[in-house]
Coordinates of C-alpha atoms in Angstrom, one line a residue:
M1 CA -8.4 31.4 22.3
T2 CA -5.7 28.8 23.3
S3 CA -2.0 29.6 22.8
S4 CA -1.7 26.8 20.2
S5 CA -4.6 28.3 18.0
A6 CA -3.1 31.8 18.5
A7 CA 0.2 30.5 17.2
R8 CA -1.4 28.9 14.2
N9 CA -3.2 32.1 13.4
Q10 CA 0.1 33.9 13.5
H11 CA 1.7 31.2 11.2
L12 CA -1.2 31.7 8.8
D13 CA -0.5 35.4 8.7
E14 CA 3.2 34.9 8.2
L15 CA 2.5 32.4 5.4
R16 CA 0.2 34.9 3.6
A17 CA 3.0 37.6 3.9
L18 CA 5.5 35.1 2.2
M19 CA 2.9 34.4 -0.5
A20 CA 2.4 38.1 -1.2
S21 CA 6.1 38.9 -1.3
H22 CA 7.0 35.9 -3.5
S23 CA 8.0 36.5 -7.1
P24 CA 5.6 35.9 -8.8
P25 CA 3.0 36.6 -6.0
I26 CA 1.2 33.4 -4.9
H27 CA -2.5 33.8 -4.8
A28 CA -3.1 30.4 -3.2
L29 CA -0.9 27.8 -1.6
L30 CA -1.6 24.1 -1.6
I31 CA -0.4 22.2 1.4
P32 CA -0.9 18.4 1.1
S33 CA -0.6 15.8 3.9
E34 CA 2.0 13.8 1.9
D35 CA 5.8 13.9 2.0
A36 CA 8.2 13.6 -0.9
H37 CA 7.2 9.9 -1.3
Q38 CA 3.4 10.5 -1.3
S39 CA 3.2 8.5 2.0
E40 CA 0.0 8.2 4.0
Y41 CA 1.8 8.3 7.3
V42 CA 4.6 10.8 7.5
S43 CA 7.4 11.7 9.9
E44 CA 6.9 14.5 12.4
R45 CA 9.0 16.9 10.4
D46 CA 6.8 16.3 7.3
K47 CA 3.4 17.1 9.0
R48 CA 3.2 20.5 7.4
R49 CA -0.6 20.4 6.9
Q50 CA -1.1 19.4 10.5
F51 CA 1.3 22.2 11.6
I52 CA -0.6 25.0 9.8
S53 CA -4.2 23.8 10.3
G54 CA -4.2 21.9 13.7
F55 CA -6.0 19.0 12.1
T56 CA -4.2 15.8 13.0
G57 CA -5.9 13.2 10.7
S58 CA -3.7 11.3 8.3
A59 CA -5.6 12.4 5.1
G60 CA -6.4 15.9 4.1
L61 CA -5.4 18.9 1.9
A62 CA -5.1 22.5 3.0
L63 CA -5.5 25.5 0.7
I64 CA -4.5 28.9 1.8
T65 CA -5.7 31.9 -0.3
T66 CA -5.2 35.6 0.4
K67 CA -8.4 35.6 2.4
E68 CA -9.5 32.0 3.2
A69 CA -8.1 28.8 4.7
L70 CA -9.8 25.6 3.6
L71 CA -9.3 22.0 4.5
W72 CA -10.4 19.0 2.4
T73 CA -10.7 15.6 4.1
D74 CA -12.7 12.4 3.7
G75 CA -15.6 10.9 5.6
R76 CA -13.4 9.2 8.2
Y77 CA -12.4 12.6 9.5
F78 CA -15.5 15.0 9.2
L79 CA -16.2 14.9 12.9
Q80 CA -12.6 15.1 14.0
A81 CA -11.8 18.0 11.6
T82 CA -14.9 19.9 12.8
N83 CA -13.6 19.6 16.4
Q84 CA -10.0 20.5 15.6
L85 CA -10.2 23.4 13.1
S86 CA -10.4 27.0 14.3
D87 CA -13.0 29.4 13.1
R88 CA -10.5 30.8 10.6
W89 CA -10.8 27.5 8.7
R90 CA -13.6 26.1 6.5
L91 CA -14.1 22.3 6.3
M92 CA -14.6 20.9 2.8
R93 CA -16.1 17.4 2.8
M94 CA -14.7 15.2 0.1
G95 CA -17.5 13.5 -1.8
E96 CA -19.9 16.3 -0.9
D97 CA -18.1 19.6 -1.7
P98 CA -16.3 20.4 -4.9
P99 CA -12.7 18.9 -5.2
V100 CA -10.0 21.4 -4.5
E101 CA -9.0 21.9 -8.2
V102 CA -12.7 22.6 -9.1
W103 CA -13.0 25.0 -6.2
I104 CA -9.8 26.9 -7.3
A105 CA -11.0 27.1 -10.9
D106 CA -14.4 28.4 -9.9
N107 CA -13.4 30.8 -7.1
L108 CA -10.0 32.3 -7.9
S109 CA -9.3 34.9 -10.5
D110 CA -8.1 34.5 -14.1
E111 CA -4.3 33.8 -14.3
A112 CA -4.1 33.2 -10.5
V113 CA -0.8 31.6 -9.4
I114 CA -1.2 28.5 -7.2
G115 CA 1.9 27.5 -5.4
I116 CA 3.0 23.9 -4.6
D117 CA 6.0 22.2 -3.1
S118 CA 6.7 20.0 -6.2
W119 CA 8.2 17.3 -3.9
C120 CA 4.9 16.8 -2.1
I121 CA 2.5 16.4 -5.0
S122 CA 2.2 13.4 -7.3
V123 CA 2.3 13.6 -11.0
D124 CA -1.3 12.4 -11.2
S125 CA -2.6 15.2 -8.8
A126 CA -0.5 17.9 -10.6
Q127 CA -1.8 17.0 -14.0
R128 CA -5.4 16.9 -12.7
Y129 CA -5.0 20.3 -11.2
E130 CA -3.3 21.8 -14.3
Q131 CA -6.2 20.5 -16.5
A132 CA -8.8 22.1 -14.2
F133 CA -6.8 25.4 -14.2
L134 CA -6.9 25.7 -18.0
K135 CA -10.4 27.0 -17.6
K136 CA -9.1 30.4 -16.4
N137 CA -5.5 30.2 -17.5
Q138 CA -4.5 29.7 -13.9
M139 CA -0.9 28.4 -13.2
L140 CA 0.4 25.6 -10.9
F141 CA 3.7 27.1 -9.8
Q142 CA 6.5 24.9 -8.5
L143 CA 8.1 26.6 -5.5
S144 CA 11.9 26.3 -5.0
S145 CA 11.4 25.9 -1.3
D146 CA 8.4 24.9 0.9
L147 CA 6.9 28.1 2.4
V148 CA 5.5 26.3 5.4
D149 CA 9.1 25.3 6.4
E150 CA 10.0 29.0 6.5
V151 CA 7.4 29.7 9.2
W152 CA 7.9 26.5 11.0
K153 CA 10.8 27.6 13.3
D154 CA 10.8 24.6 15.6
R155 CA 10.4 22.0 12.9
P156 CA 11.7 18.6 14.2
P157 CA 15.2 17.6 13.1
N158 CA 16.0 14.9 10.6
D159 CA 17.0 11.9 12.7
A160 CA 19.6 9.4 11.5
T161 CA 18.1 6.1 12.6
P162 CA 20.0 3.2 11.0
V163 CA 18.8 1.2 8.0
I164 CA 18.1 -2.5 8.9
V165 CA 18.5 -5.5 6.7
H166 CA 15.3 -7.6 6.6
P167 CA 16.3 -11.3 6.7
V168 CA 15.2 -13.6 3.9
E169 CA 13.7 -15.9 6.5
F170 CA 11.0 -13.2 7.0
A171 CA 11.0 -11.6 3.5
G172 CA 10.7 -15.0 1.8
C173 CA 12.4 -13.8 -1.4
S174 CA 15.9 -12.5 -2.0
V175 CA 16.9 -9.2 -3.6
A176 CA 18.4 -11.0 -6.5
Q177 CA 15.1 -12.7 -7.3
K178 CA 13.1 -9.5 -7.0
M179 CA 15.6 -7.6 -9.2
K180 CA 15.5 -10.3 -11.8
Q181 CA 11.7 -10.1 -12.0
L182 CA 11.8 -6.3 -12.1
R183 CA 14.3 -6.1 -14.9
E184 CA 12.3 -8.6 -16.9
K185 CA 9.3 -6.3 -16.6
L186 CA 11.5 -3.3 -17.7
Q187 CA 12.6 -5.2 -20.8
H188 CA 9.0 -6.2 -21.5
E189 CA 7.9 -2.5 -21.5
K190 CA 11.1 -1.5 -23.4
A191 CA 12.1 0.7 -20.4
S192 CA 15.8 1.5 -19.6
G193 CA 15.0 2.1 -15.9
I194 CA 12.5 2.9 -13.2
I195 CA 12.3 5.5 -10.5
I196 CA 10.9 4.1 -7.3
T197 CA 9.7 6.7 -4.8
A198 CA 7.2 4.9 -2.5
L199 CA 9.0 4.1 0.8
D200 CA 7.4 0.7 1.2
E201 CA 8.3 -0.3 -2.3
V202 CA 12.0 0.6 -1.8
A203 CA 12.0 -1.3 1.5
W204 CA 10.3 -4.3 -0.1
L205 CA 12.5 -4.4 -3.2
Y206 CA 15.8 -4.1 -1.3
N207 CA 14.7 -6.1 1.8
V208 CA 15.5 -3.3 4.2
R209 CA 13.5 -1.7 7.0
G210 CA 13.9 1.5 9.1
N211 CA 12.5 3.7 11.8
D212 CA 12.0 7.0 10.0
V213 CA 8.2 7.1 10.2
H214 CA 6.3 6.3 13.3
Y215 CA 4.4 3.0 12.9
S216 CA 5.8 2.2 9.5
P217 CA 9.1 0.4 9.4
V218 CA 10.5 2.3 6.4
V219 CA 13.5 4.4 5.7
H220 CA 13.4 7.7 3.8
S221 CA 14.9 6.7 0.5
Y222 CA 14.6 6.4 -3.2
A223 CA 15.6 3.7 -5.6
I224 CA 16.6 3.8 -9.3
V225 CA 16.9 0.4 -11.1
T226 CA 18.2 0.2 -14.7
L227 CA 18.9 -2.7 -16.9
H228 CA 22.5 -2.5 -15.8
G229 CA 22.5 -1.0 -12.3
A230 CA 20.7 -0.3 -9.1
F231 CA 20.9 2.7 -6.8
F232 CA 19.7 3.4 -3.2
Y233 CA 19.4 7.0 -2.2
V234 CA 19.6 7.5 1.6
D235 CA 21.1 9.6 4.2
K236 CA 24.5 7.9 4.5
R237 CA 24.6 8.5 8.2
K238 CA 22.0 5.7 8.4
V239 CA 24.2 3.2 6.6
T240 CA 26.0 0.7 8.8
T241 CA 28.9 -1.4 7.7
E242 CA 26.5 -4.4 7.5
V243 CA 24.2 -2.5 5.2
K244 CA 27.1 -1.2 3.1
N245 CA 28.3 -4.8 2.6
Y246 CA 24.8 -6.1 2.0
M247 CA 24.1 -3.5 -0.7
S248 CA 27.5 -4.1 -2.4
E249 CA 26.9 -7.9 -2.5
S250 CA 23.4 -7.2 -4.0
G251 CA 24.9 -5.0 -6.8
I252 CA 23.3 -1.8 -5.4
D253 CA 25.1 1.6 -5.3
I254 CA 24.5 3.7 -2.2
R255 CA 24.1 7.4 -3.0
E256 CA 23.2 10.4 -0.8
Y257 CA 19.5 11.0 -0.4
D258 CA 19.5 14.4 -2.1
M259 CA 21.4 13.2 -5.1
V260 CA 18.3 11.6 -6.6
Q261 CA 17.2 14.7 -8.5
L262 CA 20.6 15.0 -10.2
D263 CA 20.7 11.2 -11.0
V264 CA 17.2 11.3 -12.5
S265 CA 18.5 14.0 -14.9
L266 CA 21.5 11.7 -15.7
L267 CA 19.1 8.8 -16.2
A268 CA 17.0 10.9 -18.6
S269 CA 20.1 11.6 -20.7
G270 CA 21.4 8.0 -20.6
Q271 CA 24.4 9.0 -18.5
L272 CA 23.6 7.3 -15.1
K273 CA 26.4 4.8 -14.4
G274 CA 26.8 2.6 -11.4
S275 CA 30.0 1.2 -9.8
A276 CA 28.5 -1.9 -8.2
V277 CA 29.0 -5.2 -10.0
N278 CA 26.5 -8.0 -10.0
G279 CA 26.9 -11.3 -11.8
S280 CA 23.3 -11.3 -12.8
L281 CA 23.7 -8.3 -15.1
H282 CA 25.4 -10.1 -18.0
M283 CA 21.9 -11.0 -19.3
E284 CA 21.4 -7.4 -20.5
K285 CA 24.5 -7.1 -22.6
D286 CA 22.7 -7.7 -25.9
I287 CA 19.9 -5.3 -25.3
N288 CA 19.4 -2.6 -27.9
V289 CA 19.6 0.5 -25.7
A290 CA 17.9 2.6 -28.4
E291 CA 14.8 0.4 -28.1
H292 CA 14.8 0.9 -24.3
S293 CA 14.4 4.6 -24.1
K294 CA 11.4 4.8 -21.7
I295 CA 11.7 5.5 -17.9
W296 CA 9.1 4.0 -15.8
I297 CA 7.4 6.0 -13.1
D298 CA 4.2 5.4 -11.1
S299 CA 2.4 8.7 -11.6
N300 CA 0.4 8.1 -8.4
S301 CA 3.5 8.0 -6.2
C302 CA 6.2 9.8 -8.2
C303 CA 6.5 13.5 -7.2
L304 CA 6.3 16.3 -9.7
A305 CA 9.9 17.4 -8.8
L306 CA 11.4 14.2 -10.2
Y307 CA 9.0 13.9 -13.1
S308 CA 10.0 17.4 -14.2
K309 CA 13.5 16.1 -14.9
L310 CA 12.1 13.8 -17.7
R311 CA 10.9 14.7 -21.1
P312 CA 7.1 14.1 -21.2
D313 CA 7.5 11.6 -24.1
Q314 CA 10.1 9.7 -22.1
A315 CA 8.0 8.9 -19.1
L316 CA 6.3 5.5 -19.1
M317 CA 3.5 6.1 -16.6
L318 CA 2.1 2.8 -15.4
Q319 CA 1.3 1.4 -12.0
S320 CA 4.5 0.4 -10.3
P321 CA 5.6 -3.1 -11.2
I322 CA 6.5 -3.6 -7.5
A323 CA 2.9 -2.9 -6.2
L324 CA 1.4 -6.2 -7.2
P325 CA 4.3 -8.6 -6.2
K326 CA 4.4 -6.8 -2.8
A327 CA 0.6 -7.2 -2.4
V328 CA 0.6 -10.9 -3.4
K329 CA 2.4 -12.5 -0.5
N330 CA 4.9 -15.3 -0.9
P331 CA 4.4 -18.5 1.2
M332 CA 6.9 -17.5 3.8
E333 CA 5.2 -14.1 4.2
L334 CA 1.8 -15.8 4.6
T335 CA 3.2 -18.2 7.2
G336 CA 4.7 -15.2 9.1
L337 CA 1.4 -13.2 8.9
R338 CA -0.6 -16.2 10.3
K339 CA 1.9 -16.6 13.2
A340 CA 2.0 -12.9 14.0
H341 CA -1.8 -12.7 14.1
I342 CA -2.0 -15.6 16.5
R343 CA 0.4 -13.9 19.0
D344 CA -1.4 -10.6 18.4
G345 CA -4.8 -12.2 19.1
A346 CA -3.5 -13.6 22.3
A347 CA -2.5 -10.1 23.4
V348 CA -5.9 -8.7 22.5
V349 CA -7.6 -11.5 24.5
Q350 CA -5.3 -10.8 27.5
Y351 CA -6.2 -7.1 27.2
L352 CA -10.0 -7.7 27.0
A353 CA -9.8 -10.0 30.0
W354 CA -7.8 -7.5 32.0
L355 CA -10.0 -4.6 31.0
D356 CA -13.2 -6.6 32.0
N357 CA -11.7 -7.2 35.4
Q358 CA -10.7 -3.6 35.8
M359 CA -14.1 -2.3 34.8
Q360 CA -15.8 -4.5 37.3
E361 CA -13.4 -3.8 40.2
N362 CA -13.1 0.0 39.7
Y363 CA -16.3 1.0 38.0
G364 CA -18.8 -1.5 39.4
A365 CA -19.5 -2.6 35.8
S366 CA -21.6 -5.7 35.2
G367 CA -18.8 -6.7 32.9
Y368 CA -18.1 -8.3 29.5
F369 CA -20.6 -11.2 30.1
S370 CA -23.4 -9.7 32.2
E371 CA -26.2 -7.3 31.3
A372 CA -27.2 -6.5 34.8
N373 CA -28.3 -2.9 35.3
G374 CA -26.4 -0.3 37.2
S375 CA -22.7 0.6 37.7
Q376 CA -21.0 2.4 40.5
K377 CA -17.6 4.0 40.1
K378 CA -15.4 3.8 43.2
E379 CA -15.2 7.2 44.9
H380 CA -11.4 7.2 45.2
L381 CA -9.9 5.5 42.3
E382 CA -6.1 4.9 42.7
I383 CA -5.7 4.6 38.9
K384 CA -8.3 6.2 36.6
L385 CA -8.9 4.2 33.4
T386 CA -8.7 6.5 30.4
E387 CA -8.7 5.8 26.6
V388 CA -4.9 6.3 26.6
S389 CA -4.0 4.4 29.8
V390 CA -5.9 1.3 28.7
S391 CA -4.4 1.4 25.2
D392 CA -0.9 1.6 26.8
K393 CA -1.8 -1.6 28.6
L394 CA -2.7 -3.2 25.3
E395 CA 0.6 -2.2 23.9
A396 CA 2.3 -3.7 26.9
F397 CA 0.7 -7.1 26.3
R398 CA 1.8 -6.9 22.7
A399 CA 5.4 -5.9 23.6
E400 CA 5.7 -9.3 25.5
K401 CA 5.2 -11.2 22.3
E402 CA 8.0 -12.6 20.1
H403 CA 9.2 -10.4 17.2
F404 CA 7.3 -7.3 18.4
K405 CA 8.7 -4.1 16.9
G406 CA 6.0 -1.5 17.8
L407 CA 2.5 -0.5 16.9
S408 CA 1.3 -0.4 13.2
F409 CA -0.7 2.9 13.7
P410 CA -1.9 5.0 16.7
T411 CA -4.4 3.0 18.6
I412 CA -8.0 4.1 18.2
S413 CA -9.1 3.6 21.8
S414 CA -12.5 5.4 22.0
V415 CA -15.4 5.6 24.5
G416 CA -19.0 6.6 23.7
P417 CA -19.2 9.7 21.4
N418 CA -15.4 9.4 20.6
A419 CA -16.1 6.0 19.0
A420 CA -18.2 7.8 16.4
I421 CA -15.0 9.6 15.3
I422 CA -13.9 7.0 12.8
H423 CA -10.1 7.7 13.1
Y424 CA -10.2 9.1 16.6
S425 CA -6.7 9.6 18.2
P426 CA -6.9 10.0 22.0
E427 CA -4.4 12.3 23.7
A428 CA -3.4 11.8 27.3
N429 CA -4.4 15.3 28.6
T430 CA -7.8 15.5 26.8
C431 CA -9.0 11.9 26.4
A432 CA -12.1 10.5 28.0
E433 CA -12.4 8.2 31.0
L434 CA -13.8 4.8 30.5
D435 CA -17.5 4.5 31.2
A436 CA -19.3 1.2 32.0
D437 CA -22.5 2.6 30.4
K438 CA -21.0 3.4 27.0
I439 CA -19.7 1.5 24.1
Y440 CA -15.9 1.1 23.8
L441 CA -14.3 0.7 20.4
C442 CA -10.6 -0.3 20.1
D443 CA -8.9 -0.4 16.6
S444 CA -5.3 -1.4 17.0
G445 CA -2.4 -3.2 15.4
A446 CA 1.2 -4.1 15.7
Q447 CA 4.4 -4.5 13.7
Y448 CA 6.2 -7.9 14.1
L449 CA 9.2 -9.0 12.2
D450 CA 7.0 -11.7 10.6
G451 CA 3.9 -9.6 9.9
T452 CA 1.7 -6.5 10.4
T453 CA -1.6 -6.7 12.2
D454 CA -4.8 -4.7 12.4
I455 CA -7.9 -5.6 14.5
T456 CA -11.0 -3.9 15.7
R457 CA -13.3 -5.1 18.4
T458 CA -16.3 -3.2 20.0
V459 CA -17.5 -4.0 23.5
H460 CA -19.8 -2.8 26.2
F461 CA -19.2 -3.4 29.9
G462 CA -22.7 -2.4 31.1
K463 CA -26.2 -2.9 29.6
P464 CA -26.3 -2.0 25.9
S465 CA -29.5 -0.7 24.4
E466 CA -31.5 -2.8 22.0
H467 CA -30.6 -0.2 19.3
Q468 CA -26.9 -0.7 20.0
K469 CA -27.4 -4.4 19.8
S470 CA -29.2 -4.3 16.5
C471 CA -26.6 -2.0 15.0
Y472 CA -23.7 -4.2 16.3
T473 CA -25.5 -7.3 14.8
A474 CA -26.0 -5.6 11.4
V475 CA -22.2 -4.8 11.4
L476 CA -21.4 -8.4 12.3
K477 CA -23.7 -9.7 9.6
G478 CA -21.9 -7.6 7.0
H479 CA -18.5 -8.7 8.5
I480 CA -19.6 -12.4 8.1
A481 CA -21.0 -11.9 4.6
L482 CA -17.7 -10.6 3.3
D483 CA -15.7 -13.2 5.1
A484 CA -17.8 -16.0 3.7
A485 CA -17.8 -14.6 0.1
V486 CA -16.9 -16.8 -2.9
F487 CA -16.2 -15.0 -6.1
P488 CA -14.6 -15.6 -9.6
N489 CA -11.1 -14.5 -10.4
G490 CA -11.2 -11.0 -11.9
T491 CA -13.5 -9.7 -9.2
T492 CA -12.5 -6.4 -7.7
G493 CA -13.1 -5.0 -4.2
H494 CA -15.6 -2.6 -5.6
A495 CA -17.9 -5.5 -6.5
L496 CA -17.6 -7.0 -3.0
D497 CA -18.0 -3.9 -0.9
I498 CA -21.8 -4.1 -1.1
L499 CA -21.8 -7.5 0.8
A500 CA -20.6 -5.8 4.0
R501 CA -23.2 -2.9 3.7
T502 CA -26.3 -4.8 2.7
P503 CA -27.4 -5.7 6.3
L504 CA -26.9 -2.1 7.3
W505 CA -28.7 -0.7 4.3
K506 CA -31.8 -2.8 5.1
S507 CA -32.2 -0.6 8.2
G508 CA -31.2 2.6 6.4
L509 CA -27.7 2.7 7.9
D510 CA -24.3 3.0 6.4
Y511 CA -20.7 4.0 7.0
R512 CA -18.4 6.6 5.3
H513 CA -15.2 4.6 4.9
G514 CA -14.0 1.7 2.7
T515 CA -14.5 -1.9 3.9
G516 CA -11.0 -3.2 3.4
H517 CA -7.4 -2.4 2.6
G518 CA -4.3 -4.5 1.9
I519 CA -1.8 -5.0 4.7
G520 CA 1.9 -5.3 4.6
S521 CA 4.4 -8.0 5.7
Y522 CA 6.2 -6.0 8.4
L523 CA 5.5 -2.9 6.3
N524 CA 2.7 -0.4 6.0
V525 CA -0.6 -1.2 7.7
H526 CA -2.5 0.3 4.7
E527 CA -1.2 -1.3 1.5
G528 CA -2.5 -1.2 -2.1
P529 CA -3.0 -1.5 -5.0
H530 CA -6.2 -3.4 -4.2
L531 CA -8.9 -2.5 -1.7
I532 CA -12.5 -3.2 -0.9
S533 CA -14.5 0.0 -1.2
F534 CA -17.3 2.0 -2.8
R535 CA -14.6 4.3 -4.2
P536 CA -14.0 4.1 -8.0
S537 CA -10.3 3.3 -7.4
A538 CA -11.4 -0.1 -6.0
R539 CA -12.3 -1.1 -9.6
N540 CA -8.7 -0.9 -10.8
V541 CA -7.1 -4.1 -9.4
P542 CA -8.8 -7.5 -9.1
L543 CA -8.3 -9.5 -5.9
Q544 CA -5.8 -12.4 -6.3
A545 CA -4.9 -15.5 -4.3
S546 CA -2.4 -14.7 -1.6
M547 CA -3.3 -11.0 -1.2
T548 CA -4.2 -9.8 2.3
V549 CA -7.1 -7.5 2.9
T550 CA -9.1 -6.3 5.9
D551 CA -12.8 -6.9 6.5
E552 CA -14.0 -3.9 8.6
P553 CA -17.6 -2.6 8.3
G554 CA -18.9 -0.2 10.9
Y555 CA -21.7 2.1 12.0
Y556 CA -21.3 5.5 13.7
E557 CA -23.8 7.8 15.4
D558 CA -22.3 11.3 15.9
G559 CA -22.3 12.3 19.5
N560 CA -23.4 8.8 20.7
F561 CA -21.4 5.7 19.8
G562 CA -19.4 3.9 17.1
I563 CA -19.2 0.2 16.1
R564 CA -16.5 -1.4 14.0
L565 CA -15.4 -5.1 13.6
E566 CA -12.2 -5.9 11.7
N567 CA -10.3 -9.0 10.8
V568 CA -7.4 -9.5 8.3
L569 CA -8.2 -12.0 5.5
I570 CA -6.0 -13.8 3.1
V571 CA -7.4 -14.4 -0.4
K572 CA -7.3 -18.0 -1.3
E573 CA -8.4 -20.4 -4.1
A574 CA -12.0 -21.7 -3.5
D575 CA -13.0 -25.3 -3.9
T576 CA -16.3 -24.9 -5.8
K577 CA -18.5 -27.7 -7.3
F578 CA -18.4 -26.0 -10.7
N579 CA -16.1 -23.7 -12.5
F580 CA -18.3 -21.5 -14.8
G581 CA -16.3 -19.8 -17.5
E582 CA -13.1 -21.7 -16.4
K583 CA -12.2 -18.6 -14.4
G584 CA -11.4 -20.3 -11.1
Y585 CA -13.0 -19.0 -7.9
L586 CA -11.6 -17.3 -4.8
S587 CA -12.6 -17.1 -1.1
F588 CA -11.1 -15.8 2.1
E589 CA -9.2 -17.2 5.1
H590 CA -9.5 -15.1 8.3
I591 CA -6.2 -15.0 10.3
T592 CA -7.3 -12.6 13.1
W593 CA -8.3 -14.3 16.3
A594 CA -10.3 -12.6 19.1
P595 CA -13.9 -13.1 20.2
Y596 CA -16.9 -11.0 19.3
Q597 CA -18.9 -9.9 22.4
T598 CA -22.0 -12.2 22.4
K599 CA -24.0 -9.9 24.7
L600 CA -23.9 -7.3 22.0
I601 CA -25.4 -9.7 19.5
N602 CA -29.2 -9.9 18.9
T603 CA -29.2 -13.6 17.8
A604 CA -32.8 -13.2 16.6
L605 CA -31.4 -11.2 13.7
L606 CA -28.8 -13.9 12.7
T607 CA -29.5 -16.7 10.3
P608 CA -28.6 -20.3 11.3
A609 CA -25.6 -20.1 8.9
E610 CA -24.4 -16.9 10.7
I611 CA -24.8 -18.5 14.1
E612 CA -22.8 -21.5 12.9
W613 CA -20.1 -19.1 11.6
V614 CA -19.8 -17.3 15.0
N615 CA -19.7 -20.6 16.9
L616 CA -17.0 -22.1 14.6
Y617 CA -14.9 -18.9 14.7
H618 CA -15.1 -18.9 18.5
S619 CA -14.3 -22.5 18.8
D620 CA -11.2 -21.9 16.6
C621 CA -10.3 -18.9 18.7
Q622 CA -10.2 -20.9 21.9
K623 CA -8.1 -23.8 20.4
I624 CA -5.6 -21.5 18.6
L625 CA -5.0 -19.0 21.5
E626 CA -5.3 -21.0 24.8
S627 CA -1.6 -22.1 24.8
Y628 CA -0.6 -18.4 25.1
L629 CA -2.8 -17.6 28.1
N630 CA -2.7 -18.1 31.8
V631 CA -5.4 -20.0 33.8
Q632 CA -7.6 -17.0 34.4
E633 CA -7.3 -15.7 30.8
K634 CA -8.1 -19.2 29.5
E635 CA -11.2 -19.3 31.6
W636 CA -12.2 -15.8 30.4
L637 CA -11.8 -16.9 26.7
R638 CA -13.7 -20.2 27.3
K639 CA -16.6 -18.1 28.6
A640 CA -16.3 -15.5 25.8
T641 CA -16.5 -18.2 23.1
E642 CA -19.4 -20.3 24.5
P643 CA -21.8 -21.2 21.6
I644 CA -24.7 -19.0 20.9
T645 CA -28.1 -20.2 19.9
A646 CA -31.0 -18.5 18.1
S647 CA -33.0 -18.2 21.4
S648 CA -30.1 -17.0 23.6

């Protein structure tokens, strides 16, 4: 047993002792992945589920009972969780095993008490659990403190990194404009105010950014906006003079982060008053306050702790009115995203050209272009190429680009069997060395002031098998089919998901993740409310012009290899010959630029239209990126984008 797993076992025992001594005794403890803002990616100090279980994936839920420890996660992480969980844990596969609330209702005793940190669970989840628990009169109990924090003795501190004002030249829309539109929606719904808890929504609304969460330029904060005032709840140590003046000019009161619960109570009783003055507020003076008694929350992102301060009949539980305006990019954001993806594509090409050279020089690989047999690693390598060392080089290429602010998620740099772990995260001391005879999958992205990027390319520096080629080609066919889709307004990502899977299904293949997610404008790399997926939630929001979404089908063979191809797309209006039903039609514009490895393509499996698509994409790649490259890199890209033919 390793020292880390022994420590986790001890923490598990300590946690159970706290549960037993609690009043009332806690029969089971829920430990979500999320923080107090229901974030997907959380700060180091909020990784409670990771601390107690050892599972490092971004999605999952732990349940500790008096005798068992269980972890639920989705298909992206089945293999990773199997590898990381100790034998004291049981993996529960979402979509295959019963959901956590069903398992609790079926397996725990009548009147069992299930503890939860009410800050780390959404209203939606809490109400779903409570409904399931009625079966045996079980109780979801809101703990006054998080029990995991009590056993986490070396929990990372709360850093005070400064809030940053995000300039309108990148945001494309002023705070005043956004607040005006938000208040119009409040009036329309007869709401007196809204509680905004999602970090990217606060950042987008107030045009601020921060460094509180790795890879996501957000600041730990809340916002309350009423018809007459606006409030920003943040650790005041993070507030510079510039931010203080900016907020004052925007009519926004700055309050301490932990005052939000008290202020929600004041909001509920109609007593929340602001001191900031904003000339745009005179429009509300004739509003009948009695008619505007509702308080808007998004029950998917608002935590139970804040919801509990409202009367149930007072809460207007609708999707956040910020979600859609944030997802539908304005012209300046779209321009920025296009520019950011060009610079990012140049970095990826520089990386692939460098890696190709390194693999040939150090590992005797046939290289990116050749399928010659055999490879011979040098006996005494000065610098060994590992999954981590090469991904660091990719980051270095990106760091040279204008407006670079960091990565948008941990780079998935994966060789051979590791590429089959969908959200694999290599670590320096345990990661694999590169291998000329195995597939290499790299899923990466960056944060730039003018946009967020996310790209995946899969390559082989030796001789790929015919099976690997046919699998890669099936993934590419699905990737092209989605990219080329034309569809009527009102279509959801649930309806489009099948396009990317059909070429795989024809061979009896598939993948366990969604096909596309929204992407932020120098914000979160995963952004809703829309998505392209088989999951029912993808039915909720139709795609609209000016949304961004990824196109990323894949195929994974456990213990062998993984393939994924990913571009970012912008939804745009389509120019169709007809307009049935007067709906208007939509299509996609791809803004990601990096070649597909043609030696992995079995062109006999492509249609003439697909071959034309690849050749046009490659031609555009060369024209768009060459001005960013040196002579050797240009030559590499010229060769990488040579036209393919059906007989090649």
